[in-house]
mmCIF file of C-alpha atoms and ligand atoms in Angstrom:
data_model
loop_
_atom_site.group_PDB
_atom_site.id
_atom_site.type_symbol
_atom_site.label_atom_id
_atom_site.label_comp_id
_atom_site.label_asym_id
_atom_site.label_seq_id
_atom_site.Cartn_x
_atom_site.Cartn_y
_atom_site.Cartn_z
ATOM 1 C CA MET Y 597 45.047 79.072 -4.122
ATOM 2 C CA THR Y 598 48.376 77.435 -4.964
ATOM 3 C CA VAL Y 599 48.705 76.634 -8.650
ATOM 4 C CA PRO Y 600 50.371 73.282 -9.395
ATOM 5 C CA THR Y 601 53.887 73.521 -10.777
ATOM 6 C CA LEU Y 602 55.623 71.376 -13.367
ATOM 7 C CA THR Y 603 59.353 70.691 -13.292
ATOM 8 C CA LEU Y 604 61.164 71.615 -16.504
ATOM 9 C CA ASN Y 605 63.978 69.497 -17.978
ATOM 10 C CA ASP Y 606 66.536 71.912 -16.451
ATOM 11 C CA GLY Y 607 65.124 71.482 -12.935
ATOM 12 C CA HIS Y 608 63.259 74.804 -12.716
ATOM 13 C CA ALA Y 609 59.604 74.838 -11.663
ATOM 14 C CA ILE Y 610 56.872 76.571 -13.670
ATOM 15 C CA PRO Y 611 53.319 77.347 -12.481
ATOM 16 C CA GLN Y 612 50.983 75.429 -14.807
ATOM 17 C CA LEU Y 613 48.496 78.324 -15.001
ATOM 18 C CA GLY Y 614 49.572 81.854 -15.878
ATOM 19 C CA PHE Y 615 48.386 85.095 -17.439
ATOM 20 C CA GLY Y 616 49.083 86.092 -21.062
ATOM 21 C CA VAL Y 617 49.298 89.691 -22.240
ATOM 22 C CA PHE Y 618 49.179 89.454 -26.058
ATOM 23 C CA GLN Y 619 47.191 92.470 -27.351
ATOM 24 C CA VAL Y 620 46.947 94.015 -23.902
ATOM 25 C CA ASP Y 621 47.188 97.759 -24.528
ATOM 26 C CA PRO Y 622 50.590 98.993 -23.246
ATOM 27 C CA ALA Y 623 48.835 101.909 -21.531
ATOM 28 C CA GLU Y 624 46.583 99.450 -19.664
ATOM 29 C CA THR Y 625 49.132 96.716 -18.974
ATOM 30 C CA GLU Y 626 50.278 97.805 -15.515
ATOM 31 C CA ARG Y 627 46.675 97.987 -14.282
ATOM 32 C CA ILE Y 628 45.650 94.673 -15.858
ATOM 33 C CA VAL Y 629 48.736 92.730 -14.736
ATOM 34 C CA SER Y 630 48.298 94.201 -11.244
ATOM 35 C CA ALA Y 631 44.743 92.811 -11.256
ATOM 36 C CA ALA Y 632 46.090 89.413 -12.310
ATOM 37 C CA LEU Y 633 48.723 89.401 -9.546
ATOM 38 C CA GLU Y 634 46.030 90.466 -7.085
ATOM 39 C CA ALA Y 635 43.866 87.544 -8.268
ATOM 40 C CA GLY Y 636 46.750 85.174 -7.492
ATOM 41 C CA TYR Y 637 48.528 84.605 -10.820
ATOM 42 C CA ARG Y 638 52.293 84.203 -10.389
ATOM 43 C CA HIS Y 639 53.228 83.514 -14.016
ATOM 44 C CA ILE Y 640 53.135 86.201 -16.702
ATOM 45 C CA ASP Y 641 53.709 85.547 -20.416
ATOM 46 C CA THR Y 642 54.783 88.562 -22.487
ATOM 47 C CA ALA Y 643 56.988 89.175 -25.543
ATOM 48 C CA ALA Y 644 59.138 91.978 -26.922
ATOM 49 C CA VAL Y 645 56.759 92.380 -29.859
ATOM 50 C CA TYR Y 646 53.721 92.897 -27.583
ATOM 51 C CA GLY Y 647 55.176 96.303 -26.672
ATOM 52 C CA ASN Y 648 54.018 95.991 -23.066
ATOM 53 C CA GLU Y 649 57.050 94.666 -21.150
ATOM 54 C CA GLU Y 650 57.368 97.995 -19.294
ATOM 55 C CA GLY Y 651 53.828 97.698 -17.941
ATOM 56 C CA VAL Y 652 54.452 94.098 -16.875
ATOM 57 C CA GLY Y 653 57.608 95.197 -15.057
ATOM 58 C CA ARG Y 654 55.886 98.104 -13.332
ATOM 59 C CA ALA Y 655 53.078 95.850 -12.092
ATOM 60 C CA ILE Y 656 55.586 93.339 -10.716
ATOM 61 C CA ALA Y 657 57.559 96.080 -8.967
ATOM 62 C CA ALA Y 658 54.433 97.683 -7.504
ATOM 63 C CA SER Y 659 53.075 94.363 -6.248
ATOM 64 C CA GLY Y 660 55.770 93.924 -3.603
ATOM 65 C CA ILE Y 661 55.692 90.182 -4.362
ATOM 66 C CA PRO Y 662 59.204 88.709 -4.021
ATOM 67 C CA ARG Y 663 60.848 88.250 -7.413
ATOM 68 C CA ASP Y 664 61.409 84.545 -6.846
ATOM 69 C CA GLU Y 665 57.660 84.012 -6.467
ATOM 70 C CA ILE Y 666 56.811 85.272 -9.973
ATOM 71 C CA PHE Y 667 57.604 83.376 -13.182
ATOM 72 C CA VAL Y 668 58.203 85.775 -16.084
ATOM 73 C CA THR Y 669 58.487 84.742 -19.731
ATOM 74 C CA THR Y 670 59.431 86.973 -22.636
ATOM 75 C CA LYS Y 671 60.289 86.205 -26.246
ATOM 76 C CA LEU Y 672 62.884 87.234 -28.804
ATOM 77 C CA TRP Y 673 61.231 88.763 -31.856
ATOM 78 C CA ASN Y 674 61.926 87.429 -35.339
ATOM 79 C CA GLY Y 675 63.891 90.432 -36.565
ATOM 80 C CA ASP Y 676 66.312 90.007 -33.645
ATOM 81 C CA GLN Y 677 67.239 86.432 -34.481
ATOM 82 C CA GLY Y 678 70.968 85.997 -35.096
ATOM 83 C CA ARG Y 679 74.326 85.540 -33.446
ATOM 84 C CA ASP Y 680 75.006 89.259 -33.078
ATOM 85 C CA THR Y 681 71.509 90.615 -32.429
ATOM 86 C CA ALA Y 682 70.074 88.296 -29.784
ATOM 87 C CA ARG Y 683 72.052 89.789 -26.895
ATOM 88 C CA GLY Y 684 70.754 93.290 -27.555
ATOM 89 C CA ALA Y 685 67.235 91.876 -27.652
ATOM 90 C CA ILE Y 686 67.371 90.208 -24.239
ATOM 91 C CA GLU Y 687 69.132 93.198 -22.704
ATOM 92 C CA THR Y 688 66.400 95.526 -24.007
ATOM 93 C CA SER Y 689 63.662 93.222 -22.703
ATOM 94 C CA LEU Y 690 65.273 93.005 -19.255
ATOM 95 C CA GLU Y 691 65.652 96.770 -19.131
ATOM 96 C CA LYS Y 692 62.002 97.304 -20.057
ATOM 97 C CA LEU Y 693 60.877 94.696 -17.520
ATOM 98 C CA GLY Y 694 63.137 96.234 -14.871
ATOM 99 C CA LEU Y 695 64.496 92.764 -14.071
ATOM 100 C CA ASP Y 696 67.979 91.276 -13.958
ATOM 101 C CA HIS Y 697 66.698 87.962 -15.326
ATOM 102 C CA VAL Y 698 63.603 86.348 -16.788
ATOM 103 C CA ASN Y 699 62.522 82.837 -15.903
ATOM 104 C CA LEU Y 700 62.016 81.746 -19.494
ATOM 105 C CA TYR Y 701 63.282 83.185 -22.776
ATOM 106 C CA LEU Y 702 61.769 81.891 -26.011
ATOM 107 C CA ILE Y 703 62.473 82.206 -29.731
ATOM 108 C CA HIS Y 704 59.067 83.549 -30.784
ATOM 109 C CA TRP Y 705 58.787 81.902 -34.243
ATOM 110 C CA PRO Y 706 61.213 79.612 -36.108
ATOM 111 C CA ARG Y 707 61.115 81.629 -39.359
ATOM 112 C CA PRO Y 708 62.802 78.785 -41.278
ATOM 113 C CA ASP Y 709 63.224 81.139 -44.251
ATOM 114 C CA LEU Y 710 65.714 83.206 -42.208
ATOM 115 C CA ASP Y 711 67.656 80.078 -41.161
ATOM 116 C CA ARG Y 712 68.917 81.722 -37.977
ATOM 117 C CA TYR Y 713 67.137 79.854 -35.196
ATOM 118 C CA VAL Y 714 70.029 77.440 -34.514
ATOM 119 C CA GLU Y 715 72.606 80.175 -33.979
ATOM 120 C CA THR Y 716 70.040 82.162 -31.989
ATOM 121 C CA PHE Y 717 69.411 79.220 -29.675
ATOM 122 C CA GLN Y 718 73.170 78.775 -29.226
ATOM 123 C CA GLN Y 719 73.336 82.403 -28.061
ATOM 124 C CA MET Y 720 70.474 81.706 -25.667
ATOM 125 C CA GLU Y 721 72.470 78.845 -24.147
ATOM 126 C CA ALA Y 722 75.028 81.520 -23.202
ATOM 127 C CA PHE Y 723 72.295 83.782 -21.732
ATOM 128 C CA LYS Y 724 71.193 80.875 -19.544
ATOM 129 C CA ALA Y 725 74.770 80.201 -18.411
ATOM 130 C CA GLU Y 726 75.127 83.905 -17.528
ATOM 131 C CA GLY Y 727 71.898 83.910 -15.512
ATOM 132 C CA LEU Y 728 70.029 86.339 -17.772
ATOM 133 C CA THR Y 729 67.324 83.671 -18.005
ATOM 134 C CA HIS Y 730 66.770 80.551 -15.923
ATOM 135 C CA SER Y 731 65.350 78.497 -18.795
ATOM 136 C CA ILE Y 732 65.391 78.636 -22.584
ATOM 137 C CA GLY Y 733 62.884 77.391 -25.092
ATOM 138 C CA VAL Y 734 61.096 78.019 -28.340
ATOM 139 C CA SER Y 735 57.665 78.864 -29.671
ATOM 140 C CA ASN Y 736 55.791 77.787 -32.781
ATOM 141 C CA PHE Y 737 58.404 75.149 -33.604
ATOM 142 C CA HIS Y 738 57.333 72.132 -35.636
ATOM 143 C CA GLN Y 739 58.975 68.744 -35.260
ATOM 144 C CA PRO Y 740 61.679 69.300 -37.961
ATOM 145 C CA HIS Y 741 62.673 72.634 -36.343
ATOM 146 C CA LEU Y 742 62.972 70.925 -32.933
ATOM 147 C CA GLN Y 743 64.912 68.057 -34.468
ATOM 148 C CA ARG Y 744 67.457 70.476 -35.904
ATOM 149 C CA LEU Y 745 68.001 72.062 -32.495
ATOM 150 C CA LEU Y 746 68.477 68.618 -30.958
ATOM 151 C CA ASP Y 747 70.975 67.678 -33.676
ATOM 152 C CA GLU Y 748 72.939 70.931 -33.773
ATOM 153 C CA THR Y 749 72.929 72.356 -30.220
ATOM 154 C CA GLY Y 750 73.707 70.942 -26.801
ATOM 155 C CA THR Y 751 70.415 71.857 -25.115
ATOM 156 C CA VAL Y 752 66.957 70.366 -25.315
ATOM 157 C CA PRO Y 753 64.496 73.307 -25.166
ATOM 158 C CA ALA Y 754 62.599 73.360 -21.866
ATOM 159 C CA ILE Y 755 59.407 74.536 -23.574
ATOM 160 C CA ASN Y 756 57.720 74.730 -26.944
ATOM 161 C CA GLN Y 757 54.878 77.283 -26.796
ATOM 162 C CA ILE Y 758 52.421 76.427 -29.583
ATOM 163 C CA GLU Y 759 48.909 77.237 -30.736
ATOM 164 C CA LEU Y 760 46.729 74.711 -28.892
ATOM 165 C CA HIS Y 761 42.978 74.630 -28.205
ATOM 166 C CA PRO Y 762 40.275 71.983 -28.627
ATOM 167 C CA ALA Y 763 39.894 72.412 -32.414
ATOM 168 C CA PHE Y 764 43.712 72.351 -32.829
ATOM 169 C CA ALA Y 765 44.994 69.963 -30.198
ATOM 170 C CA GLN Y 766 48.483 69.268 -31.652
ATOM 171 C CA ARG Y 767 48.519 65.657 -30.491
ATOM 172 C CA ALA Y 768 51.365 64.479 -32.767
ATOM 173 C CA LEU Y 769 53.687 67.323 -31.768
ATOM 174 C CA ARG Y 770 52.919 66.793 -28.071
ATOM 175 C CA GLU Y 771 53.677 63.081 -28.442
ATOM 176 C CA PHE Y 772 57.018 63.905 -30.080
ATOM 177 C CA GLN Y 773 57.936 66.366 -27.330
ATOM 178 C CA GLU Y 774 56.931 64.431 -24.267
ATOM 179 C CA PRO Y 775 59.622 61.704 -24.216
ATOM 180 C CA LEU Y 776 62.245 64.381 -24.906
ATOM 181 C CA GLY Y 777 61.186 66.302 -21.781
ATOM 182 C CA ILE Y 778 60.021 69.334 -23.769
ATOM 183 C CA HIS Y 779 56.982 70.782 -21.985
ATOM 184 C CA THR Y 780 54.127 72.156 -24.063
ATOM 185 C CA GLU Y 781 52.584 75.588 -23.496
ATOM 186 C CA SER Y 782 49.236 76.385 -25.150
ATOM 187 C CA TRP Y 783 48.800 79.736 -26.813
ATOM 188 C CA GLY Y 784 45.348 80.853 -27.919
ATOM 189 C CA PRO Y 785 44.019 78.364 -25.344
ATOM 190 C CA LEU Y 786 40.461 79.678 -25.722
ATOM 191 C CA GLY Y 787 40.769 79.752 -29.510
ATOM 192 C CA GLN Y 788 41.184 83.548 -29.255
ATOM 193 C CA GLY Y 789 37.388 83.781 -29.517
ATOM 194 C CA LYS Y 790 37.714 83.023 -33.255
ATOM 195 C CA TYR Y 791 35.254 80.096 -33.350
ATOM 196 C CA ASP Y 792 32.290 79.130 -31.231
ATOM 197 C CA LEU Y 793 34.249 77.003 -28.760
ATOM 198 C CA PHE Y 794 32.061 78.052 -25.848
ATOM 199 C CA GLY Y 795 28.957 76.886 -27.767
ATOM 200 C CA GLU Y 796 30.282 73.342 -28.375
ATOM 201 C CA LYS Y 797 28.061 70.752 -26.700
ATOM 202 C CA ALA Y 798 31.042 68.930 -25.149
ATOM 203 C CA VAL Y 799 32.002 72.195 -23.435
ATOM 204 C CA THR Y 800 28.536 73.410 -22.408
ATOM 205 C CA ASP Y 801 27.549 69.969 -21.041
ATOM 206 C CA ALA Y 802 30.621 69.900 -18.805
ATOM 207 C CA ALA Y 803 30.078 73.515 -17.736
ATOM 208 C CA GLU Y 804 26.520 72.699 -16.722
ATOM 209 C CA ALA Y 805 27.537 69.514 -14.903
ATOM 210 C CA HIS Y 806 30.123 71.327 -12.776
ATOM 211 C CA GLY Y 807 28.348 74.688 -12.385
ATOM 212 C CA VAL Y 808 31.205 76.589 -14.060
ATOM 213 C CA THR Y 809 31.634 78.629 -17.264
ATOM 214 C CA PRO Y 810 32.686 77.222 -20.649
ATOM 215 C CA ALA Y 811 35.981 79.137 -20.362
ATOM 216 C CA GLN Y 812 36.709 77.442 -17.041
ATOM 217 C CA VAL Y 813 35.990 74.036 -18.615
ATOM 218 C CA VAL Y 814 38.434 74.704 -21.463
ATOM 219 C CA ILE Y 815 41.175 75.932 -19.104
ATOM 220 C CA ARG Y 816 40.633 72.803 -17.006
ATOM 221 C CA TRP Y 817 40.918 70.666 -20.184
ATOM 222 C CA HIS Y 818 44.380 72.170 -20.813
ATOM 223 C CA LEU Y 819 45.492 71.599 -17.211
ATOM 224 C CA GLN Y 820 44.272 67.994 -17.118
ATOM 225 C CA ASN Y 821 46.051 67.365 -20.441
ATOM 226 C CA GLY Y 822 49.309 68.282 -18.673
ATOM 227 C CA VAL Y 823 50.092 71.419 -20.648
ATOM 228 C CA ILE Y 824 50.900 74.908 -19.365
ATOM 229 C CA VAL Y 825 48.262 77.528 -20.071
ATOM 230 C CA PHE Y 826 47.935 81.328 -19.701
ATOM 231 C CA PRO Y 827 44.597 82.672 -20.937
ATOM 232 C CA LYS Y 828 44.370 86.371 -21.618
ATOM 233 C CA SER Y 829 41.616 88.718 -20.505
ATOM 234 C CA SER Y 830 41.443 92.434 -19.855
ATOM 235 C CA THR Y 831 38.169 92.101 -17.927
ATOM 236 C CA PRO Y 832 38.555 91.967 -14.115
ATOM 237 C CA GLU Y 833 35.807 89.366 -13.577
ATOM 238 C CA ARG Y 834 37.226 87.084 -16.261
ATOM 239 C CA ILE Y 835 40.768 87.471 -14.904
ATOM 240 C CA VAL Y 836 39.461 86.165 -11.566
ATOM 241 C CA GLN Y 837 37.237 83.514 -13.197
ATOM 242 C CA ASN Y 838 40.041 82.082 -15.354
ATOM 243 C CA PHE Y 839 42.144 81.541 -12.220
ATOM 244 C CA ASP Y 840 39.290 79.856 -10.335
ATOM 245 C CA VAL Y 841 39.701 76.433 -11.948
ATOM 246 C CA PHE Y 842 40.933 74.245 -9.103
ATOM 247 C CA GLY Y 843 37.597 73.513 -7.409
ATOM 248 C CA PHE Y 844 36.393 70.916 -9.924
ATOM 249 C CA GLU Y 845 37.744 68.142 -12.100
ATOM 250 C CA LEU Y 846 36.581 67.002 -15.548
ATOM 251 C CA THR Y 847 35.781 63.305 -15.869
ATOM 252 C CA GLY Y 848 37.588 61.080 -18.354
ATOM 253 C CA ASP Y 849 34.482 61.094 -20.555
ATOM 254 C CA GLU Y 850 34.274 64.901 -20.498
ATOM 255 C CA ILE Y 851 37.959 65.169 -21.470
ATOM 256 C CA ALA Y 852 37.432 62.639 -24.265
ATOM 257 C CA ALA Y 853 34.412 64.570 -25.603
ATOM 258 C CA ILE Y 854 36.477 67.788 -25.763
ATOM 259 C CA ASP Y 855 39.443 65.894 -27.259
ATOM 260 C CA ALA Y 856 37.048 64.815 -30.035
ATOM 261 C CA LEU Y 857 36.614 68.477 -31.126
ATOM 262 C CA ASP Y 858 40.090 68.371 -32.695
ATOM 263 C CA ARG Y 859 39.822 69.080 -36.422
ATOM 264 C CA GLY Y 860 43.195 70.608 -37.185
ATOM 265 C CA GLN Y 861 41.741 74.127 -37.266
ATOM 266 C CA ARG Y 862 44.335 76.851 -36.714
ATOM 267 C CA VAL Y 863 43.319 80.344 -35.634
ATOM 268 C CA GLY Y 864 46.840 81.745 -36.150
ATOM 269 C CA ALA Y 865 49.675 81.653 -38.663
ATOM 270 C CA ASP Y 866 51.404 78.505 -39.904
ATOM 271 C CA PRO Y 867 54.999 78.540 -38.564
ATOM 272 C CA ASP Y 868 56.327 76.929 -41.766
ATOM 273 C CA THR Y 869 55.183 79.821 -43.923
ATOM 274 C CA ALA Y 870 54.836 82.840 -41.605
ATOM 275 C CA THR Y 871 56.989 85.744 -42.786
ATOM 276 C CA PHE Y 872 56.254 88.498 -40.273
HETATM 277 P P1 NAD S 1259 43.097 83.296 -25.742
HETATM 278 O O1 NAD S 1259 42.711 82.003 -26.364
HETATM 279 O O2 NAD S 1259 43.597 83.320 -24.337
HETATM 280 O O3 NAD S 1259 41.839 84.235 -25.942
HETATM 281 C C1 NAD S 1259 41.760 85.473 -25.338
HETATM 282 C C2 NAD S 1259 40.360 86.003 -25.568
HETATM 283 O O4 NAD S 1259 39.400 85.088 -24.994
HETATM 284 C C3 NAD S 1259 40.140 87.312 -24.829
HETATM 285 O O5 NAD S 1259 40.472 88.389 -25.641
HETATM 286 C C4 NAD S 1259 38.651 87.269 -24.508
HETATM 287 O O6 NAD S 1259 37.960 87.814 -25.571
HETATM 288 C C5 NAD S 1259 38.349 85.814 -24.403
HETATM 289 N N1 NAD S 1259 38.182 85.390 -22.988
HETATM 290 C C6 NAD S 1259 39.138 85.302 -22.032
HETATM 291 N N2 NAD S 1259 38.629 84.845 -20.877
HETATM 292 C C7 NAD S 1259 37.298 84.663 -21.099
HETATM 293 C C8 NAD S 1259 36.225 84.190 -20.298
HETATM 294 N N3 NAD S 1259 36.415 83.830 -19.023
HETATM 295 N N4 NAD S 1259 34.999 84.120 -20.851
HETATM 296 C C9 NAD S 1259 34.777 84.481 -22.146
HETATM 297 N N5 NAD S 1259 35.764 84.907 -22.958
HETATM 298 C C10 NAD S 1259 37.017 85.000 -22.444
HETATM 299 O O7 NAD S 1259 44.155 83.953 -26.733
HETATM 300 P P2 NAD S 1259 45.580 84.623 -26.641
HETATM 301 O O8 NAD S 1259 45.568 85.834 -25.795
HETATM 302 O O9 NAD S 1259 46.048 84.768 -28.023
HETATM 303 O O10 NAD S 1259 46.497 83.496 -25.943
HETATM 304 C C11 NAD S 1259 46.895 83.530 -24.594
HETATM 305 C C12 NAD S 1259 48.334 83.972 -24.477
HETATM 306 O O11 NAD S 1259 49.187 83.145 -25.275
HETATM 307 C C13 NAD S 1259 48.611 85.380 -25.027
HETATM 308 O O12 NAD S 1259 48.118 86.392 -24.204
HETATM 309 C C14 NAD S 1259 50.105 85.336 -25.155
HETATM 310 O O13 NAD S 1259 50.716 85.478 -23.886
HETATM 311 C C15 NAD S 1259 50.314 83.931 -25.689
HETATM 312 N N6 NAD S 1259 50.387 83.908 -27.178
HETATM 313 C C16 NAD S 1259 51.554 83.494 -27.753
HETATM 314 C C17 NAD S 1259 51.689 83.432 -29.126
HETATM 315 C C18 NAD S 1259 52.956 82.949 -29.724
HETATM 316 O O14 NAD S 1259 53.140 83.063 -30.944
HETATM 317 N N7 NAD S 1259 53.868 82.417 -28.941
HETATM 318 C C19 NAD S 1259 50.620 83.808 -29.959
HETATM 319 C C20 NAD S 1259 49.437 84.230 -29.359
HETATM 320 C C21 NAD S 1259 49.331 84.253 -27.979
#
């Protein structure tokens, strides 16, 4: 199965479906990422703070898959934001991953209270120029944080990775980003199992109609909404199932019914006030 790719505003291609490894036990990461690569995933989303970059790197090395066929994202942790600290952070991540570059490097959270994301992004422009990362972007940025980057740096982020699932669909932020060429990635795409998404009638009706699982319906909803998505699972059957989403298509009415579940319900922290 070939996953569709989207073209980022810097010309690089990104597979629209990937595999996320938040809360994947570092001791289990190599085995689980190997299972994902075996299932066909070619896009892995990790972060320095997840503590499992080494396992991701070992799985990639062991797979024998050519480096240019795998899209790897990692993220700079909040405590490493700053003009003088960002370089050490990307170098440490690359060393742990066993790679000479990542495909995408993100600022993990804006942390507006620190007021260092502009200078951090300027450093990341240099990392991109040096080839340490092909693309640069941000995560958990709200519109005012993005606007500051646009006003004060020379690069439009390729990506903003934000919490996004049916109960928290982020329509206004997506509409702001789209004309700027900033692609949206959904984190917590299945709501992290924190509300009964898979019991919602809009989801179960579609699952029944297409003979698929509720999780597959929700992943399909993300894909058909044009966002990039990387559900996480440590269970082999679910890893395979979450990748098997290209044999059916939701109708416009089914998409609209799931769109209607939006009620502004976060499952994670608010980027304006988060202080971790
Ligand atoms: P998710 O919405 O992908 O939920 C994962 C949980 O859903 C799993 O633990 C499992 O319990 C359940 N699940 C997965 N597949 C299932 C299936 N087929 N059937 C039933 N249940 C299933 O949440 P997530 O892991 O937080 O988000 C995905 C990825 O997004 C992460 O792994 C990480 O890469 C990224 N992320 C980024 C940030 C950020 O701040 N940038 C924050 C959280 C997550």
